[in-house]
Each structure stands twice: as C-alpha cells, then as structure tokens.
Coordinates of N, CA and C in Angstrom, one line a residue:
N254 N 149.1 -28.5 -121.9 CA 149.5 -28.3 -123.3 C 150.1 -26.9 -123.5
K255 N 151.3 -26.8 -124.1 CA 152.0 -25.6 -124.2 C 152.2 -25.2 -125.6
F256 N 151.9 -24.0 -126.1 CA 152.3 -23.6 -127.4 C 153.0 -22.3 -127.3
E257 N 154.3 -22.3 -127.7 CA 155.2 -21.2 -127.5 C 155.1 -20.7 -126.1
H258 N 154.7 -19.5 -125.9 CA 154.7 -18.9 -124.5 C 153.3 -18.8 -123.9
S259 N 152.4 -19.7 -124.3 CA 151.1 -19.7 -123.7 C 150.8 -21.1 -123.2
I260 N 150.1 -21.2 -122.1 CA 149.7 -22.5 -121.5 C 148.2 -22.7 -121.7
L261 N 147.9 -23.7 -122.4 CA 146.5 -24.1 -122.6 C 146.0 -24.9 -121.4
I262 N 145.1 -24.4 -120.6 CA 144.7 -25.0 -119.4 C 143.6 -26.1 -119.8
Y263 N 142.6 -25.7 -120.6 CA 141.6 -26.6 -121.1 C 141.0 -26.1 -122.4
G264 N 140.3 -27.0 -123.1 CA 139.7 -26.6 -124.3 C 140.6 -26.9 -125.5
K265 N 140.1 -26.4 -126.7 CA 140.8 -26.6 -127.9 C 141.3 -25.2 -128.4
R266 N 142.4 -25.1 -129.1 CA 142.8 -23.8 -129.6 C 141.8 -23.4 -130.6
R267 N 141.7 -22.1 -130.9 CA 140.8 -21.4 -131.8 C 139.3 -21.5 -131.3
S268 N 139.1 -21.6 -130.0 CA 137.8 -21.5 -129.4 C 137.9 -20.3 -128.4
Y269 N 136.8 -19.9 -127.9 CA 136.7 -18.7 -127.0 C 136.4 -19.1 -125.6
F270 N 136.9 -18.2 -124.7 CA 136.6 -18.4 -123.3 C 135.1 -18.2 -123.1
P271 N 134.4 -19.1 -122.4 CA 134.8 -20.0 -121.3 C 135.1 -21.4 -121.8
F272 N 135.0 -21.7 -123.2 CA 135.2 -23.0 -123.7 C 136.7 -23.3 -123.9
H273 N 137.5 -22.3 -123.7 CA 138.9 -22.4 -123.9 C 139.6 -21.5 -122.9
C274 N 140.6 -22.0 -122.2 CA 141.3 -21.2 -121.2 C 142.8 -21.3 -121.4
S275 N 143.5 -20.2 -121.8 CA 144.9 -20.3 -121.9 C 145.5 -19.0 -121.3
V276 N 146.6 -19.2 -120.6 CA 147.3 -18.1 -119.9 C 148.7 -17.9 -120.5
G277 N 149.3 -16.8 -120.3 CA 150.6 -16.5 -120.7 C 151.6 -17.0 -119.6
L278 N 152.9 -16.9 -119.9 CA 153.8 -17.4 -118.9 C 153.9 -16.4 -117.7
D279 N 153.3 -15.3 -117.8 CA 153.2 -14.3 -116.7 C 152.0 -14.6 -115.8
W280 N 151.6 -15.9 -115.7 CA 150.4 -16.2 -114.9 C 150.5 -15.8 -113.4
P281 N 151.7 -15.7 -112.8 CA 151.7 -15.2 -111.4 C 151.2 -13.7 -111.3
I282 N 151.4 -12.9 -112.4 CA 150.9 -11.6 -112.4 C 149.4 -11.6 -112.4
V283 N 148.8 -12.5 -113.2 CA 147.4 -12.7 -113.2 C 146.8 -13.0 -111.8
I284 N 147.4 -13.8 -111.1 CA 147.0 -14.2 -109.7 C 147.1 -12.9 -108.9
F285 N 148.2 -12.1 -109.0 CA 148.4 -10.9 -108.2 C 147.3 -9.9 -108.6
V286 N 146.9 -9.8 -109.8 CA 145.9 -8.8 -110.2 C 144.5 -9.2 -109.6
Y287 N 144.2 -10.6 -109.7 CA 143.0 -11.1 -109.0 C 143.0 -10.7 -107.5
F288 N 144.1 -10.8 -106.9 CA 144.3 -10.5 -105.5 C 144.0 -9.0 -105.3
L289 N 144.6 -8.1 -106.1 CA 144.3 -6.7 -106.0 C 142.9 -6.3 -106.2
I290 N 142.3 -6.9 -107.3 CA 140.8 -6.6 -107.6 C 140.0 -7.0 -106.4
I291 N 140.2 -8.2 -105.8 CA 139.3 -8.6 -104.7 C 139.5 -7.8 -103.5
V292 N 140.8 -7.6 -103.1 CA 141.1 -6.9 -101.9 C 140.6 -5.4 -101.9
I293 N 141.0 -4.7 -103.0 CA 140.6 -3.3 -103.1 C 139.1 -3.1 -103.2
N294 N 138.4 -4.0 -104.0 CA 137.0 -3.9 -104.1 C 136.3 -4.3 -102.8
G295 N 136.9 -5.3 -102.1 CA 136.3 -5.6 -100.8 C 136.4 -4.5 -99.8
A296 N 137.5 -3.8 -99.8 CA 137.7 -2.7 -98.9 C 136.8 -1.5 -99.2
V297 N 136.6 -1.2 -100.5 CA 135.7 -0.1 -100.9 C 134.3 -0.5 -100.6
L298 N 133.9 -1.7 -100.9 CA 132.5 -2.1 -100.6 C 132.3 -2.2 -99.1
G299 N 133.3 -2.5 -98.3 CA 133.1 -2.5 -96.9 C 132.9 -1.1 -96.4
I300 N 133.6 -0.1 -97.0 CA 133.5 1.3 -96.6 C 132.1 1.8 -97.0
L301 N 131.7 1.5 -98.2 CA 130.4 2.0 -98.8 C 129.2 1.3 -98.3
S302 N 129.4 0.2 -97.5 CA 128.2 -0.6 -97.1 C 127.3 0.2 -96.2
G303 N 127.8 1.2 -95.5 CA 126.9 2.0 -94.6 C 126.1 3.0 -95.4
M304 N 126.3 3.1 -96.7 CA 125.5 4.1 -97.5 C 124.2 3.6 -98.0
G305 N 123.9 2.3 -97.7 CA 122.6 1.8 -98.2 C 122.8 0.7 -99.2
W306 N 121.7 -0.1 -99.4 CA 121.8 -1.2 -100.4 C 121.9 -0.8 -101.8
P307 N 121.4 0.4 -102.3 CA 121.6 0.7 -103.7 C 123.1 0.9 -104.1
V308 N 123.8 1.6 -103.2 CA 125.2 1.8 -103.5 C 126.0 0.5 -103.4
L309 N 125.6 -0.4 -102.5 CA 126.3 -1.7 -102.4 C 126.0 -2.5 -103.6
F310 N 124.7 -2.5 -104.1 CA 124.3 -3.2 -105.2 C 125.1 -2.8 -106.5
I311 N 125.2 -1.5 -106.7 CA 126.0 -1.0 -107.8 C 127.4 -1.3 -107.7
G312 N 128.0 -1.3 -106.5 CA 129.4 -1.7 -106.3 C 129.6 -3.2 -106.6
L313 N 128.7 -4.0 -106.2 CA 128.8 -5.4 -106.5 C 128.6 -5.8 -108.0
V314 N 127.8 -5.0 -108.7 CA 127.6 -5.2 -110.1 C 128.9 -4.8 -110.8
G315 N 129.5 -3.7 -110.4 CA 130.8 -3.2 -111.0 C 131.9 -4.2 -110.7
F316 N 131.9 -4.7 -109.5 CA 133.0 -5.7 -109.1 C 132.8 -7.0 -110.0
T317 N 131.6 -7.4 -110.2 CA 131.4 -8.6 -111.0 C 131.8 -8.4 -112.4
V318 N 131.4 -7.3 -113.0 CA 131.8 -7.0 -114.4 C 133.3 -6.9 -114.5
L319 N 133.9 -6.2 -113.6 CA 135.4 -6.1 -113.6 C 136.1 -7.5 -113.5
L320 N 135.6 -8.3 -112.6 CA 136.2 -9.7 -112.5 C 136.0 -10.5 -113.7
L321 N 134.8 -10.5 -114.2 CA 134.5 -11.4 -115.4 C 135.2 -10.9 -116.6
S322 N 135.3 -9.6 -116.8 CA 136.0 -9.0 -118.0 C 137.5 -9.3 -117.9
Y323 N 138.0 -9.2 -116.7 CA 139.5 -9.5 -116.6 C 139.7 -11.0 -116.8
T324 N 138.9 -11.8 -116.3 CA 139.0 -13.2 -116.6 C 138.9 -13.6 -118.0
A325 N 138.0 -13.0 -118.7 CA 137.8 -13.2 -120.2 C 139.0 -12.7 -120.9
T326 N 139.6 -11.6 -120.5 CA 140.8 -11.1 -121.2 C 142.0 -11.9 -121.0
A327 N 142.2 -12.3 -119.7 CA 143.4 -13.0 -119.3 C 143.4 -14.5 -119.7
C328 N 142.2 -15.0 -120.0 CA 142.2 -16.5 -120.3 C 141.8 -16.8 -121.7
S329 N 141.6 -15.8 -122.5 CA 141.2 -16.1 -123.9 C 142.4 -16.0 -124.9
D330 N 142.3 -16.6 -126.0 CA 143.3 -16.6 -127.0 C 143.3 -15.3 -127.7
P331 N 144.4 -14.6 -127.8 CA 144.4 -13.2 -128.4 C 144.4 -13.3 -129.9
G332 N 144.5 -14.4 -130.5 CA 144.5 -14.6 -132.0 C 145.9 -15.1 -132.5
I333 N 146.4 -16.0 -131.8 CA 147.7 -16.6 -132.1 C 147.7 -17.3 -133.5
I334 N 148.6 -17.0 -134.3 CA 148.8 -17.6 -135.6 C 149.7 -18.8 -135.5
Y335 N 149.2 -19.9 -135.9 CA 149.9 -21.2 -135.8 C 150.6 -21.5 -137.1
A336 N 151.6 -22.3 -137.1 CA 152.4 -22.6 -138.3 C 151.6 -23.2 -139.4
N337 N 150.6 -23.9 -139.2 CA 149.8 -24.5 -140.3 C 148.5 -23.7 -140.6
D338 N 148.3 -22.5 -140.1 CA 147.1 -21.8 -140.3 C 147.1 -21.2 -141.7
Y339 N 148.3 -20.7 -142.2 CA 148.3 -20.0 -143.5 C 149.5 -20.7 -144.3
K340 N 149.1 -21.3 -145.4 CA 150.1 -21.9 -146.2 C 150.3 -21.0 -147.4
Y341 N 151.6 -20.9 -147.8 CA 152.0 -20.1 -148.9 C 151.6 -20.9 -150.2
D342 N 150.7 -20.2 -151.0 CA 150.3 -20.9 -152.3 C 151.2 -20.5 -153.4
L343 N 152.2 -21.3 -153.7 CA 153.2 -21.0 -154.7 C 152.5 -20.9 -156.1
E344 N 151.5 -21.6 -156.4 CA 150.9 -21.6 -157.7 C 150.2 -20.2 -158.0
S345 N 149.4 -19.8 -157.0 CA 148.7 -18.5 -157.2 C 149.7 -17.3 -157.0
A346 N 150.7 -17.5 -156.3 CA 151.7 -16.4 -156.1 C 152.5 -16.1 -157.4
S347 N 152.6 -17.1 -158.2 CA 153.4 -17.0 -159.5 C 152.6 -16.3 -160.6
K348 N 151.3 -16.3 -160.4 CA 150.4 -15.6 -161.4 C 150.6 -14.1 -161.4
P349 N 150.6 -13.5 -162.5 CA 150.7 -12.0 -162.5 C 149.5 -11.3 -162.0
N350 N 149.7 -10.2 -161.4 CA 148.6 -9.3 -160.9 C 147.8 -10.0 -159.8
T351 N 148.4 -10.8 -159.0 CA 147.8 -11.4 -157.8 C 148.4 -10.9 -156.6
I352 N 147.7 -10.6 -155.5 CA 148.2 -10.2 -154.3 C 148.2 -11.4 -153.3
P353 N 149.4 -11.7 -152.7 CA 149.4 -12.8 -151.8 C 148.6 -12.5 -150.6
S354 N 148.0 -13.6 -150.0 CA 147.2 -13.4 -148.8 C 148.0 -13.4 -147.5
S355 N 149.2 -13.8 -147.6 CA 150.0 -13.9 -146.4 C 151.5 -13.6 -146.7
I356 N 152.2 -13.3 -145.6 CA 153.7 -13.1 -145.8 C 154.4 -14.0 -144.7
E357 N 155.7 -14.1 -144.9 CA 156.4 -14.9 -143.9 C 156.9 -14.0 -142.8
C358 N 156.8 -14.4 -141.6 CA 157.3 -13.6 -140.4 C 158.8 -13.8 -140.4
G359 N 159.5 -12.7 -140.2 CA 160.9 -12.7 -140.1 C 161.5 -13.3 -138.9
Q360 N 160.7 -13.3 -137.8 CA 161.2 -13.9 -136.5 C 160.9 -15.3 -136.3
C361 N 159.6 -15.7 -136.6 CA 159.3 -17.1 -136.4 C 159.1 -18.0 -137.6
Q362 N 159.4 -17.4 -138.8 CA 159.4 -18.1 -140.1 C 158.1 -18.9 -140.4
I363 N 156.9 -18.3 -140.0 CA 155.7 -18.9 -140.4 C 154.9 -18.0 -141.3
Q364 N 154.0 -18.5 -142.1 CA 153.1 -17.7 -142.9 C 152.1 -17.0 -142.0
R365 N 151.9 -15.7 -142.2 CA 150.9 -15.0 -141.4 C 150.2 -14.0 -142.2
P366 N 149.0 -13.7 -141.9 CA 148.2 -12.7 -142.7 C 148.9 -11.3 -142.5
F367 N 148.6 -10.4 -143.4 CA 149.1 -9.1 -143.4 C 148.7 -8.3 -142.1
T368 N 147.6 -8.7 -141.5 CA 147.1 -8.0 -140.3 C 147.8 -8.5 -139.1
A369 N 148.5 -9.5 -139.1 CA 149.2 -10.1 -137.9 C 150.6 -9.4 -137.7
R370 N 151.0 -9.3 -136.5 CA 152.3 -8.8 -136.1 C 152.9 -9.7 -135.1
H371 N 154.2 -9.7 -135.1 CA 155.0 -10.6 -134.2 C 155.2 -9.9 -132.8
C372 N 154.9 -10.6 -131.7 CA 155.1 -10.1 -130.4 C 156.5 -10.6 -130.0
S373 N 157.4 -9.8 -129.8 CA 158.8 -10.3 -129.4 C 158.8 -10.8 -128.0
Y374 N 157.9 -10.4 -127.1 CA 157.8 -10.9 -125.7 C 157.3 -12.3 -125.7
C375 N 156.2 -12.5 -126.4 CA 155.5 -13.9 -126.4 C 156.2 -14.8 -127.5
N376 N 156.9 -14.2 -128.4 CA 157.5 -15.0 -129.5 C 156.5 -15.7 -130.4
V377 N 155.3 -15.1 -130.6 CA 154.3 -15.6 -131.5 C 153.8 -14.5 -132.4
C378 N 153.1 -14.8 -133.5 CA 152.4 -13.8 -134.3 C 151.0 -13.8 -133.8
I379 N 150.5 -12.6 -133.7 CA 149.1 -12.3 -133.2 C 148.4 -11.6 -134.3
D380 N 147.2 -12.0 -134.6 CA 146.3 -11.4 -135.6 C 145.8 -10.0 -135.0
E381 N 146.1 -8.9 -135.7 CA 145.7 -7.6 -135.3 C 146.2 -7.3 -133.9
L382 N 147.5 -7.5 -133.7 CA 148.1 -7.3 -132.4 C 148.0 -5.8 -132.0
D383 N 147.4 -5.5 -130.8 CA 147.3 -4.2 -130.3 C 148.6 -3.9 -129.4
H384 N 148.8 -4.7 -128.4 CA 149.9 -4.6 -127.5 C 150.1 -5.8 -126.6
H385 N 151.2 -5.9 -126.0 CA 151.4 -6.9 -125.0 C 151.1 -6.3 -123.6
C386 N 150.1 -6.9 -122.9 CA 149.7 -6.3 -121.6 C 150.3 -7.1 -120.5
P387 N 151.2 -6.4 -119.7 CA 151.8 -7.1 -118.6 C 150.8 -7.5 -117.5
W388 N 149.7 -6.7 -117.4 CA 148.7 -7.0 -116.3 C 147.9 -8.2 -116.6
C389 N 147.7 -8.5 -117.9 CA 147.0 -9.7 -118.3 C 147.9 -10.9 -118.6
G390 N 149.2 -10.6 -118.7 CA 150.2 -11.6 -118.9 C 150.2 -12.2 -120.3
K391 N 149.6 -11.5 -121.3 CA 149.5 -11.9 -122.7 C 149.3 -10.8 -123.6
C392 N 149.2 -11.1 -124.9 CA 149.0 -10.1 -125.9 C 147.5 -9.8 -126.0
I393 N 147.2 -8.5 -126.4 CA 145.9 -8.1 -126.7 C 145.8 -8.1 -128.2
G394 N 144.9 -8.9 -128.8 CA 144.8 -8.9 -130.2 C 143.3 -9.0 -130.7
K395 N 143.1 -9.5 -131.9 CA 141.8 -9.6 -132.5 C 140.8 -10.3 -131.7
D396 N 141.1 -11.4 -131.0 CA 140.1 -12.2 -130.4 C 139.9 -11.9 -128.9
N397 N 140.7 -11.0 -128.3 CA 140.4 -10.6 -126.9 C 140.3 -9.1 -126.7
I398 N 140.3 -8.3 -127.8 CA 140.3 -6.8 -127.6 C 139.0 -6.3 -127.0
R399 N 137.9 -6.9 -127.4 CA 136.6 -6.5 -126.9 C 136.5 -6.7 -125.4
Q400 N 137.0 -7.8 -124.9 CA 137.0 -8.1 -123.5 C 137.9 -7.1 -122.7
F401 N 139.0 -6.8 -123.4 CA 140.0 -5.9 -122.8 C 139.4 -4.5 -122.6
Y402 N 138.6 -4.0 -123.6 CA 138.0 -2.7 -123.6 C 137.0 -2.7 -122.4
V403 N 136.2 -3.8 -122.2 CA 135.3 -3.8 -121.1 C 136.0 -3.8 -119.8
F404 N 137.2 -4.5 -119.7 CA 138.0 -4.5 -118.5 C 138.5 -3.1 -118.2
V405 N 139.0 -2.4 -119.2 CA 139.6 -1.1 -119.0 C 138.5 -0.1 -118.6

C-alpha cells in the first residue's frame, strides 16, 4: 500500500510502530544504515570483548537501544496529514470572530492544521514537521520525534 512517497508495509495508517510499519522511498538508505550500525558495533564489541563482561554487556545494551530506536524512527508514521483528515468548515468560517482550525496547503491542496508543514521532498504535509532525515529516509515529525531523539 503506497501513500504519496511512503510505503506502508503492514498495519493501518494512524497507528504506531510496531503495529504499523511504513518506510519512505529512500528505503535503500535505511538498509545501508542498518548495515553500518551492525558492522561498526560488531567491530567495536569485538575489540572491547577482551575488557571483560561488564564492558561487553554495556556495549550490547547500547547496540540494542540504538537498533531499536532507529527501527522505531525509520518505520513509524511521522504524522502525515491525509486529504480527509481536516475538512474546511464553511459554516463556522463564515461566522465573525472565529479562528479557522486549518488552512489549505499551497502545494498539495489539502486542509492541514496550522502546526503542519509541507515537506517538498516527500510531497506530503507533516504535523509538526521538524526536518526530512536522509538517514531515516523520511520526515521527522510529531509522531516519531521522540524515537528520533533516542536514536540521536
């Protein structure tokens, strides 16, 4: 299932990893980063293995946290705004002294909340867009920023 520039591997949209897995079109970069994480951590742990089991244990815990946080960041929905998520309420917008809850995106012509921004690389609106991360192959937004901070 494909929506714009994200590929839904399993699950339903608007759910969280591990119940939902979607990757960006830069998924080969994600595979490359997995390769780098495993090879570099394997080499470092191989070098440090002679220093005793406490050092090896700490290294394995760090490796596990790094791998899980990267997976959660790269495979979760960043907060994509879909076309039917926000409908423009013409009746309430015509009332005086009311503030609209959404605006129309100039690039993709959908209603989006004021907190959402358009990512020109992904060609979708992301709620609370932070940036587009080339290492994760997708945007970092409202729904995956915590996992990204753990990863970094």
